């Protein structure tokens, strides 16, 4: 059993690559520095939409990104590229 996850603000710097599930993009690359998200890059997916999401969240607090993007669905899917980014950020904060 693992202990409680560290708040994102305690992660000084983390480079992450997350394999997505159930969406058109194959993976998401990003950095977390001092509790903020930077350099988000979706591999695959709807190019304009994923670039837009990446720019909008750049420099935003990890927990705020999760709060805003978690639960967004794309069509009939139970998830979306933004939701997968929220999942990736949660996974990053839980593992560190």
mmCIF file of C-alpha atoms in Angstrom:
data_model
loop_
_atom_site.group_PDB
_atom_site.id
_atom_site.type_symbol
_atom_site.label_atom_id
_atom_site.label_comp_id
_atom_site.label_asym_id
_atom_site.label_seq_id
_atom_site.Cartn_x
_atom_site.Cartn_y
_atom_site.Cartn_z
ATOM 1 C CA UNK A 1 0.000 0.000 0.000
ATOM 2 C CA UNK A 2 1.442 3.368 -0.970
ATOM 3 C CA UNK A 3 1.379 6.469 1.193
ATOM 4 C CA UNK A 4 -0.436 9.685 0.408
ATOM 5 C CA UNK A 5 0.616 11.495 -2.735
ATOM 6 C CA UNK A 6 2.720 14.610 -2.434
ATOM 7 C CA UNK A 7 1.049 17.877 -3.369
ATOM 8 C CA UNK A 8 2.175 19.020 -6.810
ATOM 9 C CA UNK A 9 3.868 22.029 -5.227
ATOM 10 C CA UNK A 10 6.452 19.676 -3.664
ATOM 11 C CA UNK A 11 7.546 18.324 -7.046
ATOM 12 C CA UNK A 12 10.459 20.550 -8.082
ATOM 13 C CA UNK A 13 10.785 19.266 -11.661
ATOM 14 C CA UNK A 14 9.401 16.245 -13.423
ATOM 15 C CA UNK A 15 9.510 15.302 -17.112
ATOM 16 C CA UNK A 16 6.688 12.929 -17.912
ATOM 17 C CA UNK A 17 5.388 10.848 -20.800
ATOM 18 C CA UNK A 18 1.910 9.354 -20.387
ATOM 19 C CA UNK A 19 0.357 6.700 -22.641
ATOM 20 C CA UNK A 20 -3.266 7.673 -23.248
ATOM 21 C CA UNK A 21 -6.266 5.336 -23.265
ATOM 22 C CA UNK A 22 -9.468 5.570 -25.322
ATOM 23 C CA UNK A 23 -8.590 8.683 -27.355
ATOM 24 C CA UNK A 24 -7.024 9.543 -30.710
ATOM 25 C CA UNK A 25 -3.769 10.836 -29.230
ATOM 26 C CA UNK A 26 -1.254 8.116 -28.380
ATOM 27 C CA UNK A 27 0.638 9.873 -25.600
ATOM 28 C CA UNK A 28 1.133 13.156 -23.788
ATOM 29 C CA UNK A 29 4.512 14.625 -22.864
ATOM 30 C CA UNK A 30 4.779 17.409 -20.292
ATOM 31 C CA UNK A 31 6.858 18.934 -17.519
ATOM 32 C CA UNK A 32 5.919 19.859 -13.982
ATOM 33 C CA UNK A 33 8.067 22.564 -12.385
ATOM 34 C CA UNK A 34 7.315 23.917 -8.916
ATOM 35 C CA UNK A 35 3.727 22.652 -9.072
ATOM 36 C CA UNK A 36 2.964 24.107 -12.518
ATOM 37 C CA UNK A 37 2.480 22.460 -15.919
ATOM 38 C CA UNK A 38 4.734 23.363 -18.850
ATOM 39 C CA UNK A 39 5.546 22.171 -22.381
ATOM 40 C CA UNK A 40 2.507 19.944 -22.900
ATOM 41 C CA UNK A 41 2.727 18.042 -26.176
ATOM 42 C CA UNK A 42 0.062 15.611 -27.388
ATOM 43 C CA UNK A 43 1.297 12.981 -29.853
ATOM 44 C CA UNK A 44 -1.543 12.389 -32.305
ATOM 45 C CA UNK A 45 -5.118 13.528 -31.881
ATOM 46 C CA UNK A 46 -6.843 16.629 -33.257
ATOM 47 C CA UNK A 47 -3.869 18.891 -33.912
ATOM 48 C CA UNK A 48 -5.518 22.280 -33.378
ATOM 49 C CA UNK A 49 -7.489 21.242 -30.317
ATOM 50 C CA UNK A 50 -4.579 19.587 -28.548
ATOM 51 C CA UNK A 51 -2.286 22.547 -29.305
ATOM 52 C CA UNK A 52 -4.971 24.858 -27.917
ATOM 53 C CA UNK A 53 -5.298 22.855 -24.706
ATOM 54 C CA UNK A 54 -1.506 22.772 -24.362
ATOM 55 C CA UNK A 55 -1.224 26.559 -24.649
ATOM 56 C CA UNK A 56 -4.126 27.214 -22.304
ATOM 57 C CA UNK A 57 -2.694 25.113 -19.480
ATOM 58 C CA UNK A 58 0.938 26.242 -19.867
ATOM 59 C CA UNK A 59 2.108 27.714 -16.565
ATOM 60 C CA UNK A 60 -1.090 26.734 -14.727
ATOM 61 C CA UNK A 61 -1.076 25.025 -11.319
ATOM 62 C CA UNK A 62 -1.326 21.227 -11.647
ATOM 63 C CA UNK A 63 -4.376 20.953 -9.381
ATOM 64 C CA UNK A 64 -6.204 23.696 -11.315
ATOM 65 C CA UNK A 65 -5.610 21.890 -14.619
ATOM 66 C CA UNK A 66 -6.936 18.648 -13.121
ATOM 67 C CA UNK A 67 -9.984 20.444 -11.712
ATOM 68 C CA UNK A 68 -10.831 22.084 -15.054
ATOM 69 C CA UNK A 69 -10.182 19.157 -17.409
ATOM 70 C CA UNK A 70 -11.166 16.049 -15.445
ATOM 71 C CA UNK A 71 -14.367 14.426 -16.701
ATOM 72 C CA UNK A 72 -14.545 16.041 -20.165
ATOM 73 C CA UNK A 73 -15.843 13.535 -22.727
ATOM 74 C CA UNK A 74 -15.267 13.441 -26.493
ATOM 75 C CA UNK A 75 -18.386 12.254 -28.302
ATOM 76 C CA UNK A 76 -19.374 8.740 -27.242
ATOM 77 C CA UNK A 77 -16.080 8.110 -25.470
ATOM 78 C CA UNK A 78 -15.982 8.175 -21.708
ATOM 79 C CA UNK A 79 -12.853 10.327 -21.875
ATOM 80 C CA UNK A 80 -11.088 12.928 -24.038
ATOM 81 C CA UNK A 81 -7.602 14.291 -24.650
ATOM 82 C CA UNK A 82 -8.116 16.976 -21.961
ATOM 83 C CA UNK A 83 -9.413 14.315 -19.536
ATOM 84 C CA UNK A 84 -6.373 12.167 -20.336
ATOM 85 C CA UNK A 85 -4.120 15.131 -19.500
ATOM 86 C CA UNK A 86 -5.885 15.394 -16.130
ATOM 87 C CA UNK A 87 -5.295 11.651 -15.606
ATOM 88 C CA UNK A 88 -1.632 12.049 -16.575
ATOM 89 C CA UNK A 89 -1.167 14.883 -14.084
ATOM 90 C CA UNK A 90 -2.852 12.869 -11.330
ATOM 91 C CA UNK A 91 -0.592 9.900 -12.096
ATOM 92 C CA UNK A 92 2.489 12.139 -12.032
ATOM 93 C CA UNK A 93 1.612 13.642 -8.659
ATOM 94 C CA UNK A 94 0.747 10.229 -7.180
ATOM 95 C CA UNK A 95 4.000 8.569 -8.254
ATOM 96 C CA UNK A 96 6.221 11.314 -6.842
#
